[in-house]
Coordinates of C-alpha atoms and ligand atoms in Angstrom, one line a residue:
T691 CA -8.0 -9.0 -30.9
R692 CA -7.3 -8.2 -27.1
T693 CA -8.2 -4.9 -25.4
P694 CA -5.2 -3.0 -24.8
V695 CA -3.7 -2.9 -21.3
N696 CA -3.2 0.3 -19.5
V697 CA 0.2 1.2 -19.2
T698 CA 0.7 4.6 -16.8
V699 CA 4.4 5.8 -16.8
T700 CA 5.4 8.6 -14.5
G701 CA 8.7 11.1 -15.2
A702 CA 8.0 10.2 -19.1
A703 CA 10.0 13.0 -20.2
G704 CA 13.0 12.0 -18.5
Q705 CA 15.9 9.9 -19.5
I706 CA 14.7 6.6 -18.3
G707 CA 11.1 7.3 -19.8
Y708 CA 12.6 8.2 -23.1
A709 CA 14.6 4.6 -23.3
L710 CA 11.7 2.6 -21.8
L711 CA 8.6 4.2 -23.7
F712 CA 9.6 2.8 -27.3
R713 CA 10.5 -0.8 -25.6
I714 CA 6.9 -0.7 -23.8
A715 CA 5.4 0.2 -27.2
S716 CA 7.4 -2.2 -29.4
G717 CA 5.6 -5.0 -27.1
Q718 CA 8.7 -5.8 -25.1
L719 CA 7.1 -4.9 -21.4
L720 CA 3.9 -7.4 -21.8
G721 CA 4.4 -9.9 -25.0
A722 CA 4.5 -9.8 -28.4
D723 CA 0.7 -10.1 -28.8
V724 CA -0.4 -7.8 -26.0
P725 CA -1.8 -4.1 -27.1
V726 CA -0.8 -1.3 -25.0
R727 CA -2.3 2.1 -24.4
L728 CA 0.0 4.5 -23.0
R729 CA -1.0 6.8 -20.1
L730 CA 2.2 9.4 -19.3
L731 CA 2.4 11.4 -16.2
E732 CA 4.5 14.6 -15.9
I733 CA 4.6 17.5 -14.0
P734 CA 3.0 20.7 -16.0
Q735 CA 6.6 22.0 -16.9
A736 CA 7.6 18.9 -18.6
V737 CA 4.1 18.1 -20.4
K738 CA 5.6 19.5 -23.8
A739 CA 8.7 17.4 -23.8
A740 CA 6.4 14.4 -23.2
E741 CA 3.9 15.4 -26.0
G742 CA 7.3 15.5 -28.2
T743 CA 8.3 11.7 -27.5
A744 CA 4.8 11.0 -28.1
M745 CA 5.2 12.2 -31.5
E746 CA 8.1 10.3 -32.0
L747 CA 6.1 7.3 -30.8
D748 CA 3.3 7.8 -33.5
D749 CA 6.2 7.9 -35.7
C750 CA 7.2 4.4 -35.0
A751 CA 4.1 3.2 -36.1
F752 CA 4.4 0.3 -33.5
P753 CA 1.2 -2.1 -34.6
L754 CA 0.5 -2.9 -30.6
L755 CA 0.6 0.9 -29.7
A756 CA -3.3 1.6 -29.4
G757 CA -2.6 5.1 -28.3
V758 CA -0.7 7.7 -25.9
D759 CA -2.1 10.2 -23.6
I760 CA -0.7 12.9 -21.9
F761 CA -1.3 14.0 -18.2
D762 CA -0.3 16.3 -15.6
D763 CA -2.7 15.0 -13.0
A764 CA -2.3 11.6 -11.2
T765 CA -5.9 10.8 -10.6
K766 CA -6.6 11.3 -14.4
A767 CA -3.3 9.2 -15.2
F768 CA -3.6 6.4 -12.9
D769 CA -7.4 6.1 -14.4
G770 CA -8.0 2.4 -15.5
A771 CA -4.2 1.5 -15.1
N772 CA -3.3 -1.9 -15.3
V773 CA 0.3 -1.6 -14.9
A774 CA 2.2 1.6 -13.5
L775 CA 5.6 2.3 -13.9
L776 CA 6.8 5.1 -11.1
V777 CA 9.8 6.4 -12.5
G778 CA 9.2 10.1 -11.8
A779 CA 11.0 11.1 -8.7
R780 CA 12.8 14.3 -6.9
P781 CA 16.6 13.8 -7.3
R782 CA 18.8 14.4 -4.3
T783 CA 20.5 17.8 -4.7
K784 CA 23.6 19.2 -3.3
G785 CA 23.3 19.6 0.6
M786 CA 20.1 18.1 0.6
E787 CA 19.5 15.7 3.9
R788 CA 17.8 12.5 3.8
G789 CA 14.8 13.7 5.6
D790 CA 14.2 16.3 2.8
L791 CA 15.1 14.0 0.1
L792 CA 11.8 11.5 1.7
E793 CA 9.8 14.1 2.5
A794 CA 10.1 15.6 -1.3
N795 CA 9.3 12.3 -2.8
G796 CA 6.7 11.6 -0.1
G797 CA 4.8 14.5 -1.6
I798 CA 4.7 12.7 -4.9
F799 CA 4.3 9.2 -3.7
K800 CA 1.6 9.8 -1.5
P801 CA -0.9 11.5 -4.0
Q802 CA 0.2 8.9 -6.5
G803 CA -0.7 6.1 -4.2
E804 CA -3.9 8.0 -3.5
A805 CA -4.9 7.9 -7.3
I806 CA -4.0 4.3 -8.1
N807 CA -6.4 3.9 -4.9
A808 CA -8.9 5.7 -6.4
G809 CA -8.9 4.8 -9.9
A810 CA -6.4 2.1 -10.9
A811 CA -8.0 -1.0 -12.6
D812 CA -8.4 -4.4 -9.9
D813 CA -5.6 -6.0 -11.5
I814 CA -3.0 -3.0 -11.0
K815 CA 0.6 -3.9 -10.5
V816 CA 3.0 -1.3 -9.8
L817 CA 6.4 -1.2 -10.2
V818 CA 8.5 2.0 -8.7
V819 CA 11.9 2.7 -10.0
G820 CA 12.1 6.4 -8.8
N821 CA 14.6 6.5 -5.9
P822 CA 14.3 5.8 -2.8
A823 CA 12.6 3.0 -4.6
N824 CA 11.6 0.8 -1.8
T825 CA 10.4 3.5 0.7
N826 CA 8.5 5.5 -2.1
S827 CA 6.9 2.4 -3.1
L828 CA 6.0 2.0 0.6
I829 CA 4.7 5.4 0.8
A830 CA 2.4 4.7 -2.2
Q831 CA 1.6 1.2 -0.9
Q832 CA 0.2 3.1 2.4
H833 CA -1.9 5.7 0.9
A834 CA -3.7 2.5 -1.1
P835 CA -5.5 0.4 1.5
D836 CA -8.0 -0.7 -1.0
V837 CA -5.1 -2.3 -3.4
P838 CA -3.3 -5.6 -2.0
A839 CA -0.2 -4.7 -0.7
E840 CA 1.5 -7.4 -3.0
R841 CA 0.9 -5.3 -5.7
F842 CA 3.5 -2.7 -4.8
T843 CA 6.8 -3.5 -5.8
A844 CA 10.3 -1.7 -6.0
M845 CA 13.0 -2.2 -8.7
T846 CA 16.4 -4.1 -7.6
R847 CA 16.4 -5.8 -11.0
L848 CA 19.2 -3.6 -12.3
D849 CA 21.3 -4.6 -9.5
H850 CA 20.4 -8.6 -10.1
N851 CA 21.3 -7.8 -14.1
R852 CA 24.6 -6.0 -13.1
A853 CA 25.5 -8.7 -10.6
L854 CA 24.6 -11.5 -13.5
A855 CA 27.0 -9.5 -15.6
Q856 CA 30.0 -9.2 -13.3
L857 CA 29.5 -13.0 -12.3
A858 CA 29.6 -13.7 -16.1
K859 CA 32.8 -11.6 -16.7
K860 CA 34.7 -12.9 -13.9
T861 CA 33.7 -17.0 -14.4
G862 CA 33.7 -16.4 -18.6
V863 CA 30.2 -17.6 -19.0
S864 CA 27.3 -16.1 -20.8
V865 CA 24.7 -14.4 -18.3
A866 CA 22.1 -17.2 -19.7
D867 CA 24.1 -19.9 -17.9
I868 CA 23.5 -18.3 -14.3
K869 CA 20.8 -19.0 -12.4
K870 CA 19.2 -18.2 -9.0
L871 CA 21.3 -15.1 -7.9
T872 CA 19.7 -13.1 -5.4
I873 CA 20.1 -9.2 -4.5
W874 CA 18.8 -8.6 -1.1
G875 CA 17.6 -5.7 1.0
N876 CA 17.1 -1.7 -0.1
H877 CA 18.2 -0.6 -3.6
S878 CA 21.0 1.4 -2.3
A879 CA 24.7 0.9 -1.2
T880 CA 23.8 -1.3 1.3
Q881 CA 22.2 -3.8 -0.9
Y882 CA 23.5 -7.4 -1.1
P883 CA 24.2 -9.5 -4.0
D884 CA 24.3 -13.2 -3.0
I885 CA 25.8 -16.0 -5.0
F886 CA 25.7 -18.8 -2.6
H887 CA 22.6 -19.9 -4.0
A888 CA 23.2 -19.3 -7.7
E889 CA 24.2 -21.6 -10.2
I890 CA 26.6 -21.7 -13.0
A891 CA 25.8 -24.2 -15.3
G892 CA 24.4 -26.2 -12.5
K893 CA 27.5 -25.9 -10.2
N894 CA 27.1 -23.8 -7.2
A895 CA 28.5 -20.3 -8.3
A896 CA 30.2 -19.2 -5.2
E897 CA 32.0 -22.6 -5.2
V898 CA 33.0 -21.9 -9.3
V899 CA 34.5 -18.6 -8.3
N900 CA 35.9 -20.0 -5.2
D901 CA 37.6 -16.6 -4.1
Q902 CA 36.0 -14.9 -1.0
Q903 CA 38.2 -11.9 -1.4
W904 CA 36.9 -11.0 -4.6
L905 CA 33.7 -11.7 -3.6
A906 CA 33.8 -9.1 -0.5
D907 CA 36.3 -6.7 -2.3
D908 CA 35.1 -6.7 -5.5
F909 CA 31.9 -8.4 -6.6
I910 CA 29.8 -7.0 -4.1
P911 CA 31.1 -3.2 -3.9
T912 CA 31.2 -3.1 -7.9
V913 CA 27.6 -4.2 -8.2
A914 CA 26.7 -1.9 -5.2
K915 CA 28.4 1.1 -6.5
R916 CA 27.7 0.7 -10.1
G917 CA 25.2 3.4 -10.6
A918 CA 27.7 5.6 -9.3
A919 CA 30.4 4.0 -11.7
I920 CA 28.1 5.0 -14.8
I921 CA 27.7 8.5 -13.5
E922 CA 31.1 9.1 -13.3
A923 CA 31.7 7.5 -16.9
R924 CA 28.5 9.0 -18.5
G925 CA 27.9 12.2 -16.8
A926 CA 24.5 11.1 -16.4
S927 CA 23.0 8.4 -14.4
S928 CA 21.9 4.8 -15.7
A929 CA 19.1 5.1 -17.9
A930 CA 19.1 2.7 -21.0
S931 CA 19.8 -0.3 -18.1
A932 CA 17.8 1.2 -15.5
A933 CA 14.6 1.1 -18.0
S934 CA 15.9 -2.5 -19.4
A935 CA 15.5 -3.8 -15.7
A936 CA 11.7 -2.3 -15.6
I937 CA 10.8 -3.8 -18.6
D938 CA 12.3 -7.3 -17.4
H939 CA 10.9 -6.6 -13.9
V940 CA 7.3 -6.4 -15.4
H941 CA 7.9 -9.0 -17.7
T942 CA 8.9 -11.6 -15.4
W943 CA 6.0 -10.5 -13.1
V944 CA 3.5 -11.0 -15.5
N945 CA 5.0 -14.2 -17.4
G946 CA 6.6 -16.1 -14.8
T947 CA 9.9 -17.1 -14.0
A948 CA 11.5 -20.0 -15.6
E949 CA 11.4 -23.8 -14.0
G950 CA 14.4 -23.8 -11.9
D951 CA 15.5 -20.0 -11.8
W952 CA 14.2 -16.9 -9.9
T953 CA 14.5 -13.5 -9.8
S954 CA 15.1 -10.3 -7.6
M955 CA 12.1 -8.2 -6.7
A956 CA 11.8 -5.7 -3.8
V957 CA 8.3 -6.9 -2.5
V958 CA 6.4 -6.5 1.2
S959 CA 7.9 -8.7 3.6
D960 CA 6.0 -11.5 5.2
G961 CA 8.8 -11.8 8.2
S962 CA 10.8 -14.2 5.6
Y963 CA 14.2 -14.3 6.6
G964 CA 14.1 -12.3 9.6
V965 CA 12.6 -9.0 7.2
P966 CA 10.2 -6.9 9.4
E967 CA 6.8 -7.5 8.2
G968 CA 5.7 -4.9 6.0
L969 CA 9.0 -3.6 4.7
I970 CA 9.5 -3.4 0.7
S971 CA 12.6 -5.4 0.6
S972 CA 14.8 -7.3 -1.9
F973 CA 14.0 -11.2 -2.4
P974 CA 14.6 -14.0 -4.4
V975 CA 11.3 -14.3 -5.8
T976 CA 9.3 -17.1 -8.6
T977 CA 6.6 -15.4 -10.5
K978 CA 3.5 -17.2 -11.9
D979 CA 0.5 -16.4 -13.1
G980 CA 1.2 -12.9 -12.5
K981 CA 1.7 -13.5 -8.6
W982 CA 5.0 -13.6 -6.9
E983 CA 6.3 -15.7 -4.1
I984 CA 9.3 -15.2 -1.9
V985 CA 11.6 -18.4 -1.9
Q986 CA 11.4 -20.3 1.3
G987 CA 13.8 -22.6 3.0
L988 CA 17.2 -20.8 1.8
E989 CA 20.0 -21.4 4.4
V990 CA 21.6 -18.1 4.9
N991 CA 25.4 -18.1 6.2
E992 CA 27.1 -15.6 8.3
F993 CA 28.6 -13.8 5.7
S994 CA 25.3 -13.2 3.9
R995 CA 23.4 -12.8 7.5
T996 CA 25.5 -9.5 8.4
R997 CA 24.6 -7.8 4.7
I998 CA 21.3 -8.7 4.7
D999 CA 20.7 -7.4 8.4
A1000 CA 22.5 -4.1 7.8
S1001 CA 20.5 -3.4 4.4
V1002 CA 17.0 -4.3 6.0
A1003 CA 18.2 -2.1 9.1
E1004 CA 18.5 0.8 6.7
L1005 CA 15.0 0.0 5.2
S1006 CA 13.7 0.0 8.7
E1007 CA 15.5 3.5 9.6
E1008 CA 13.7 4.7 6.0
R1009 CA 10.4 3.8 7.3
D1010 CA 10.7 4.9 10.8
A1011 CA 12.0 8.6 9.1
V1012 CA 8.9 8.4 6.8
R1013 CA 6.7 7.7 9.7
K1014 CA 8.2 10.4 11.7
L1015 CA 7.3 13.1 9.0
G1016 CA 3.9 11.8 8.9
L1017 CA 4.2 10.5 5.3
I1018 CA 2.9 6.9 6.3
Ligands
NAI1788 P1 15.4 12.6 -14.9 O1 15.2 13.5 -14.1 O2 15.8 12.5 -16.1 O3 13.5 12.4 -15.1 C1 12.6 12.2 -14.1 C2 11.3 12.9 -14.5 O4 10.2 12.8 -13.5 C3 11.4 14.4 -15.0 O5 11.1 14.3 -16.4 C4 10.4 15.1 -14.0 O6 10.0 16.1 -14.5 C5 9.6 13.7 -13.7 N1 8.9 14.0 -12.5 C6 9.3 15.0 -11.5 N2 8.0 14.6 -10.4 C7 7.1 14.2 -10.9 C8 5.7 14.0 -10.8 N3 5.3 14.3 -9.4 N4 4.9 13.0 -11.5 C9 5.4 13.0 -12.7 N5 6.6 13.1 -13.2 C10 7.4 13.5 -12.3 O7 15.6 11.2 -14.1 P2 16.1 9.8 -14.6 O8 17.0 9.4 -15.2 O9 14.8 9.2 -15.6 O10 15.7 8.6 -13.3 C11 14.4 8.7 -12.5 C12 14.3 8.0 -11.6 O11 14.6 6.6 -11.3 C13 15.3 8.8 -10.5 O12 14.9 9.0 -9.2 C14 16.6 7.7 -10.3 O13 17.3 8.1 -9.1 C15 15.8 6.4 -10.4 N6 16.6 5.3 -10.8 C16 16.2 4.1 -10.1 C17 17.0 2.9 -10.5 C18 16.8 1.8 -9.8 O14 17.5 0.8 -10.1 N7 15.7 1.6 -8.9 C19 17.9 3.1 -11.5 C20 18.4 4.3 -12.1 C21 17.8 5.5 -11.7

């Protein structure tokens, strides 16, 4: 039997946590033959609720679940972690400026980065889900100098999946027929879902769609503003779909992308495609043997260039803002 993989989940008592933990415990995160031990981190006021969720996890009798431990201390929660899902974050409340939001999240992601640096396993892989995800990931990474920078990622897989669904609907195909779609930039309204390199059943997606107006006025804003549309309809933000995307992100990172396809992940830039080095920005990415690589050599047309640049500019501004606040 294999040694269990330690998976630390922050914000475990939140709505994404509730949709996520059962899927991890059932084997969907890492594989149907990989036992997992869950290490849940919550703020003290939410520990009791996390305990309730742990009771339900027990009651599922998942054969792969080796144990659940609950902490309100980051150093303990990340001790020995092989995979860390940083979901808990400070949401934007009414009247909160962007600077306040970044500062409040710096107070969460700085100590979590330090705790990862201090005690996580050598093979630690970090996915930040909590918003502003790219910049929170950057803050954590900057406080974990002993961990290779490429182990810190942020989630744009939900945007990727949303784009797949919209494109499949428009063209009347199954999402499984679509390959090589890309989300570029920030997980925010400036993100750019790019279909110019995508393929639908082997044909170029932009040519199959052949509708520039739909692309500019419908597809891109629908994907970028989907989060707000879910809140409007559901009265609460995306939770099950966000959890599902987190499962996809880590599963793909660990188990690899399919031949002839790629995925979207926000990863540390090496300067590819004009994205300033060090920013955690979404790129087309292939994965193999637990490592990611940015897809190289794609031609970026003018339509795409403007949109990528705008989203990346926002990421640079966020980085400058957290620098000014002394958070990195
Ligand atoms: P939620 O408010 O239901 O749950 C958040 C949980 O985090 C709460 O239980 C809270 O007690 C906990 N928490 C707060 N500070 C913490 C800390 N320092 N350590 C540990 N736990 C802490 O929120 P929900 O709906 O689960 O969303 C979580 C985050 O994910 C939000 O920031 C949301 O904006 C973000 N999100 C990101 C998406 C993406 O695509 N990247 C998609 C959807 C949501």
